[in-house]
């Protein structure tokens, strides 16, 4: 996140209340500590009352004791899936605006997240402006089409990641399903995601 993203994009309290509303509680659940802290600071400067959690267990516990009006939930967490946190929030509160973040694209999981009540689905690294826009999006508003669509290399990488996750991170099974040599797959998985 840049310094620009950490500044408040709104001039005053009236503007903040118009966008966020009187209940500004926001729960951010992500196991990437530095990202979590940066996003929390950025959302606080935008007027949210932020609470954070670094695990499914912590996110579920905080959702049960104080269900937030807004939530940003990472899909893959060290102790499980963010879908459990979404379910816990929905059991206590049905008007929460939920945005799901993930480091890999998975259409099936995105559909599940939306069925459970997520408003939007953003790929990491999402910046604070994207998260803010998704959280404050009004019903019926359409998300803007990205200026830079994914490259063919990125689409291929996302597909490989999806199959890898479906195979529970088993390299041999993933290589078999993709009809790919195991070593080739290991090299692809060891690289960073293409732009």
Short mmCIF file of the C-alpha atoms (twelve columns), coordinates in Angstrom:
data_MODEL
# 
_entry.id   MODEL 
# 
loop_
_atom_site.group_PDB 
_atom_site.id 
_atom_site.type_symbol 
_atom_site.label_atom_id 
_atom_site.label_alt_id 
_atom_site.label_comp_id 
_atom_site.label_asym_id 
_atom_site.label_seq_id 
_atom_site.Cartn_x 
_atom_site.Cartn_y 
_atom_site.Cartn_z 
_atom_site.pdbx_PDB_model_num 
ATOM 1   C CA . UNK A 1   0.000   0.000   0.000   1 
ATOM 2   C CA . UNK A 2   1.244   3.448   -0.851  1 
ATOM 3   C CA . UNK A 3   1.114   6.590   1.279   1 
ATOM 4   C CA . UNK A 4   -1.662  7.854   -0.996  1 
ATOM 5   C CA . UNK A 5   -3.809  4.854   -0.025  1 
ATOM 6   C CA . UNK A 6   -3.311  5.575   3.674   1 
ATOM 7   C CA . UNK A 7   -4.728  9.113   3.457   1 
ATOM 8   C CA . UNK A 8   -8.406  9.738   4.042   1 
ATOM 9   C CA . UNK A 9   -10.167 10.115  0.678   1 
ATOM 10  C CA . UNK A 10  -13.112 11.897  2.341   1 
ATOM 11  C CA . UNK A 11  -13.192 15.482  3.535   1 
ATOM 12  C CA . UNK A 12  -15.333 15.208  6.638   1 
ATOM 13  C CA . UNK A 13  -17.408 13.147  9.034   1 
ATOM 14  C CA . UNK A 14  -20.609 13.746  7.010   1 
ATOM 15  C CA . UNK A 15  -19.022 12.246  3.892   1 
ATOM 16  C CA . UNK A 16  -17.803 9.250   5.914   1 
ATOM 17  C CA . UNK A 17  -21.244 8.629   7.394   1 
ATOM 18  C CA . UNK A 18  -22.830 8.949   3.923   1 
ATOM 19  C CA . UNK A 19  -20.517 6.237   2.575   1 
ATOM 20  C CA . UNK A 20  -20.147 3.970   5.601   1 
ATOM 21  C CA . UNK A 21  -23.236 4.710   7.689   1 
ATOM 22  C CA . UNK A 22  -23.614 5.086   11.463  1 
ATOM 23  C CA . UNK A 23  -22.305 1.565   12.186  1 
ATOM 24  C CA . UNK A 24  -18.676 1.613   11.027  1 
ATOM 25  C CA . UNK A 25  -17.531 -1.665  12.611  1 
ATOM 26  C CA . UNK A 26  -15.138 -3.576  10.355  1 
ATOM 27  C CA . UNK A 27  -13.570 -6.985  10.978  1 
ATOM 28  C CA . UNK A 28  -10.510 -7.860  8.886   1 
ATOM 29  C CA . UNK A 29  -9.455  -11.527 8.940   1 
ATOM 30  C CA . UNK A 30  -6.113  -12.335 7.296   1 
ATOM 31  C CA . UNK A 31  -3.124  -14.451 8.330   1 
ATOM 32  C CA . UNK A 32  -0.624  -12.185 6.533   1 
ATOM 33  C CA . UNK A 33  0.312   -9.969  9.497   1 
ATOM 34  C CA . UNK A 34  1.989   -7.048  7.659   1 
ATOM 35  C CA . UNK A 35  -0.815  -6.866  5.066   1 
ATOM 36  C CA . UNK A 36  -3.440  -7.073  7.840   1 
ATOM 37  C CA . UNK A 37  -1.885  -4.192  9.784   1 
ATOM 38  C CA . UNK A 38  -1.488  -1.971  6.690   1 
ATOM 39  C CA . UNK A 39  -5.059  -2.586  5.575   1 
ATOM 40  C CA . UNK A 40  -6.379  -1.994  9.121   1 
ATOM 41  C CA . UNK A 41  -4.567  1.373   9.320   1 
ATOM 42  C CA . UNK A 42  -5.826  2.367   5.870   1 
ATOM 43  C CA . UNK A 43  -9.424  1.478   6.738   1 
ATOM 44  C CA . UNK A 44  -9.213  3.366   10.051  1 
ATOM 45  C CA . UNK A 45  -8.173  6.520   8.175   1 
ATOM 46  C CA . UNK A 46  -11.253 6.044   6.001   1 
ATOM 47  C CA . UNK A 47  -13.538 6.118   9.031   1 
ATOM 48  C CA . UNK A 48  -13.983 2.463   10.022  1 
ATOM 49  C CA . UNK A 49  -13.794 1.136   13.598  1 
ATOM 50  C CA . UNK A 50  -11.444 -1.758  12.815  1 
ATOM 51  C CA . UNK A 51  -10.992 -5.069  14.627  1 
ATOM 52  C CA . UNK A 52  -8.594  -7.720  13.297  1 
ATOM 53  C CA . UNK A 53  -8.137  -11.477 13.450  1 
ATOM 54  C CA . UNK A 54  -5.306  -13.657 12.132  1 
ATOM 55  C CA . UNK A 55  -7.065  -17.042 12.100  1 
ATOM 56  C CA . UNK A 56  -10.397 -18.719 11.425  1 
ATOM 57  C CA . UNK A 57  -10.834 -19.471 15.141  1 
ATOM 58  C CA . UNK A 58  -10.181 -15.858 16.137  1 
ATOM 59  C CA . UNK A 59  -12.397 -14.531 13.315  1 
ATOM 60  C CA . UNK A 60  -15.292 -16.837 14.261  1 
ATOM 61  C CA . UNK A 61  -14.965 -15.906 17.962  1 
ATOM 62  C CA . UNK A 62  -14.994 -12.158 17.199  1 
ATOM 63  C CA . UNK A 63  -17.920 -12.621 14.779  1 
ATOM 64  C CA . UNK A 64  -19.940 -14.331 17.496  1 
ATOM 65  C CA . UNK A 65  -19.215 -11.802 20.259  1 
ATOM 66  C CA . UNK A 66  -19.480 -8.641  18.154  1 
ATOM 67  C CA . UNK A 67  -20.781 -9.234  14.589  1 
ATOM 68  C CA . UNK A 68  -19.489 -6.376  12.386  1 
ATOM 69  C CA . UNK A 69  -21.371 -4.279  9.818   1 
ATOM 70  C CA . UNK A 70  -18.419 -4.728  7.420   1 
ATOM 71  C CA . UNK A 71  -15.940 -7.584  6.990   1 
ATOM 72  C CA . UNK A 72  -12.892 -8.309  4.840   1 
ATOM 73  C CA . UNK A 73  -12.050 -12.015 4.983   1 
ATOM 74  C CA . UNK A 74  -9.081  -13.820 3.438   1 
ATOM 75  C CA . UNK A 75  -10.189 -17.080 1.862   1 
ATOM 76  C CA . UNK A 76  -7.129  -19.170 2.793   1 
ATOM 77  C CA . UNK A 77  -6.077  -18.984 6.394   1 
ATOM 78  C CA . UNK A 78  -3.544  -21.088 8.280   1 
ATOM 79  C CA . UNK A 79  -6.179  -22.959 10.278  1 
ATOM 80  C CA . UNK A 80  -8.897  -23.324 7.630   1 
ATOM 81  C CA . UNK A 81  -11.051 -21.368 5.230   1 
ATOM 82  C CA . UNK A 82  -12.516 -17.895 5.507   1 
ATOM 83  C CA . UNK A 83  -15.868 -19.362 4.454   1 
ATOM 84  C CA . UNK A 84  -16.280 -20.490 8.086   1 
ATOM 85  C CA . UNK A 85  -15.900 -16.876 9.234   1 
ATOM 86  C CA . UNK A 86  -18.502 -15.737 6.678   1 
ATOM 87  C CA . UNK A 87  -20.935 -18.372 7.969   1 
ATOM 88  C CA . UNK A 88  -20.344 -17.267 11.569  1 
ATOM 89  C CA . UNK A 89  -21.035 -13.636 10.656  1 
ATOM 90  C CA . UNK A 90  -24.199 -14.557 8.734   1 
ATOM 91  C CA . UNK A 91  -25.529 -16.576 11.679  1 
ATOM 92  C CA . UNK A 92  -25.447 -13.420 13.832  1 
ATOM 93  C CA . UNK A 93  -26.061 -10.650 11.308  1 
ATOM 94  C CA . UNK A 94  -27.522 -10.685 7.794   1 
ATOM 95  C CA . UNK A 95  -26.773 -7.072  6.794   1 
ATOM 96  C CA . UNK A 96  -22.966 -7.308  6.948   1 
ATOM 97  C CA . UNK A 97  -21.115 -6.184  3.823   1 
ATOM 98  C CA . UNK A 98  -18.494 -8.897  3.276   1 
ATOM 99  C CA . UNK A 99  -15.582 -8.774  0.856   1 
ATOM 100 C CA . UNK A 100 -13.499 -11.913 0.293   1 
ATOM 101 C CA . UNK A 101 -9.764  -11.636 -0.461  1 
ATOM 102 C CA . UNK A 102 -7.655  -14.392 -1.896  1 
ATOM 103 C CA . UNK A 103 -4.173  -14.914 -3.264  1 
ATOM 104 C CA . UNK A 104 -5.387  -17.288 -5.939  1 
ATOM 105 C CA . UNK A 105 -8.410  -17.230 -8.226  1 
ATOM 106 C CA . UNK A 106 -10.986 -19.945 -7.780  1 
ATOM 107 C CA . UNK A 107 -14.368 -19.467 -9.414  1 
ATOM 108 C CA . UNK A 108 -16.023 -22.302 -7.481  1 
ATOM 109 C CA . UNK A 109 -14.934 -20.836 -4.154  1 
ATOM 110 C CA . UNK A 110 -15.981 -17.347 -5.261  1 
ATOM 111 C CA . UNK A 111 -19.454 -18.678 -6.040  1 
ATOM 112 C CA . UNK A 112 -19.630 -20.374 -2.630  1 
ATOM 113 C CA . UNK A 113 -18.517 -17.157 -0.907  1 
ATOM 114 C CA . UNK A 114 -21.199 -15.164 -2.751  1 
ATOM 115 C CA . UNK A 115 -23.864 -17.754 -1.892  1 
ATOM 116 C CA . UNK A 116 -22.862 -17.430 1.766   1 
ATOM 117 C CA . UNK A 117 -23.329 -13.675 1.517   1 
ATOM 118 C CA . UNK A 118 -20.093 -12.079 0.312   1 
ATOM 119 C CA . UNK A 119 -20.620 -8.873  -1.663  1 
ATOM 120 C CA . UNK A 120 -17.430 -8.963  -3.659  1 
ATOM 121 C CA . UNK A 121 -14.352 -11.062 -4.348  1 
ATOM 122 C CA . UNK A 122 -10.947 -9.392  -4.751  1 
ATOM 123 C CA . UNK A 123 -7.625  -10.962 -5.672  1 
ATOM 124 C CA . UNK A 124 -4.604  -10.173 -3.515  1 
ATOM 125 C CA . UNK A 125 -2.792  -7.913  -3.432  1 
ATOM 126 C CA . UNK A 126 -5.871  -5.671  -3.323  1 
ATOM 127 C CA . UNK A 127 -5.196  -2.069  -2.404  1 
ATOM 128 C CA . UNK A 128 -7.125  -0.101  0.198   1 
ATOM 129 C CA . UNK A 129 -9.041  1.864   -2.437  1 
ATOM 130 C CA . UNK A 130 -10.359 -1.345  -4.033  1 
ATOM 131 C CA . UNK A 131 -11.370 -2.756  -0.646  1 
ATOM 132 C CA . UNK A 132 -13.069 0.514   0.359   1 
ATOM 133 C CA . UNK A 133 -14.967 0.679   -2.952  1 
ATOM 134 C CA . UNK A 134 -16.118 -2.923  -2.598  1 
ATOM 135 C CA . UNK A 135 -17.232 -2.436  1.024   1 
ATOM 136 C CA . UNK A 136 -19.206 0.751   0.335   1 
ATOM 137 C CA . UNK A 137 -20.738 -0.397  -2.941  1 
ATOM 138 C CA . UNK A 138 -24.495 0.190   -2.923  1 
ATOM 139 C CA . UNK A 139 -26.967 -2.569  -3.890  1 
ATOM 140 C CA . UNK A 140 -27.391 -2.626  -7.642  1 
ATOM 141 C CA . UNK A 141 -24.078 -0.844  -8.331  1 
ATOM 142 C CA . UNK A 142 -21.888 -2.682  -10.770 1 
ATOM 143 C CA . UNK A 143 -18.191 -3.192  -10.241 1 
ATOM 144 C CA . UNK A 144 -15.957 -1.473  -12.751 1 
ATOM 145 C CA . UNK A 145 -14.270 -3.648  -15.340 1 
ATOM 146 C CA . UNK A 146 -10.530 -3.773  -14.605 1 
ATOM 147 C CA . UNK A 147 -8.370  -1.629  -16.860 1 
ATOM 148 C CA . UNK A 148 -5.749  -4.355  -17.166 1 
ATOM 149 C CA . UNK A 149 -7.317  -7.799  -17.610 1 
ATOM 150 C CA . UNK A 150 -5.296  -10.870 -16.617 1 
ATOM 151 C CA . UNK A 151 -2.645  -11.993 -19.047 1 
ATOM 152 C CA . UNK A 152 -2.828  -15.456 -20.619 1 
ATOM 153 C CA . UNK A 153 0.088   -16.519 -18.370 1 
ATOM 154 C CA . UNK A 154 -1.813  -15.348 -15.302 1 
ATOM 155 C CA . UNK A 155 -4.999  -17.190 -16.382 1 
ATOM 156 C CA . UNK A 156 -2.958  -20.387 -16.865 1 
ATOM 157 C CA . UNK A 157 -1.293  -19.932 -13.465 1 
ATOM 158 C CA . UNK A 158 -4.684  -19.337 -11.779 1 
ATOM 159 C CA . UNK A 159 -6.077  -22.530 -13.369 1 
ATOM 160 C CA . UNK A 160 -3.091  -24.555 -12.168 1 
ATOM 161 C CA . UNK A 161 -3.500  -23.104 -8.654  1 
ATOM 162 C CA . UNK A 162 -7.218  -23.980 -8.657  1 
ATOM 163 C CA . UNK A 163 -6.552  -27.601 -9.645  1 
ATOM 164 C CA . UNK A 164 -3.691  -27.780 -7.107  1 
ATOM 165 C CA . UNK A 165 -6.055  -26.635 -4.344  1 
ATOM 166 C CA . UNK A 166 -8.769  -29.068 -5.500  1 
ATOM 167 C CA . UNK A 167 -6.200  -31.859 -5.185  1 
ATOM 168 C CA . UNK A 168 -5.456  -30.702 -1.623  1 
ATOM 169 C CA . UNK A 169 -1.988  -29.476 -2.659  1 
ATOM 170 C CA . UNK A 170 -0.905  -32.924 -3.864  1 
ATOM 171 C CA . UNK A 171 1.627   -32.318 -6.666  1 
ATOM 172 C CA . UNK A 172 1.419   -35.822 -8.169  1 
ATOM 173 C CA . UNK A 173 -2.380  -35.794 -8.392  1 
ATOM 174 C CA . UNK A 174 -2.400  -32.243 -9.790  1 
ATOM 175 C CA . UNK A 175 0.160   -33.185 -12.462 1 
ATOM 176 C CA . UNK A 176 -1.934  -36.226 -13.407 1 
ATOM 177 C CA . UNK A 177 -5.129  -34.173 -13.731 1 
ATOM 178 C CA . UNK A 178 -3.392  -31.479 -15.762 1 
ATOM 179 C CA . UNK A 179 -1.637  -34.073 -17.942 1 
ATOM 180 C CA . UNK A 180 1.661   -32.434 -17.059 1 
ATOM 181 C CA . UNK A 181 5.032   -33.768 -15.965 1 
ATOM 182 C CA . UNK A 182 5.466   -33.564 -12.188 1 
ATOM 183 C CA . UNK A 183 8.769   -31.676 -12.336 1 
ATOM 184 C CA . UNK A 184 7.322   -29.109 -14.749 1 
ATOM 185 C CA . UNK A 185 4.451   -28.544 -12.340 1 
ATOM 186 C CA . UNK A 186 6.842   -28.175 -9.391  1 
ATOM 187 C CA . UNK A 187 8.790   -25.487 -11.288 1 
ATOM 188 C CA . UNK A 188 5.560   -23.596 -12.049 1 
ATOM 189 C CA . UNK A 189 4.391   -23.811 -8.434  1 
ATOM 190 C CA . UNK A 190 7.751   -22.562 -7.147  1 
ATOM 191 C CA . UNK A 191 7.504   -19.345 -9.214  1 
ATOM 192 C CA . UNK A 192 5.608   -16.221 -8.257  1 
ATOM 193 C CA . UNK A 193 2.322   -15.484 -9.984  1 
ATOM 194 C CA . UNK A 194 2.725   -13.720 -13.327 1 
ATOM 195 C CA . UNK A 195 1.205   -10.247 -13.734 1 
# 
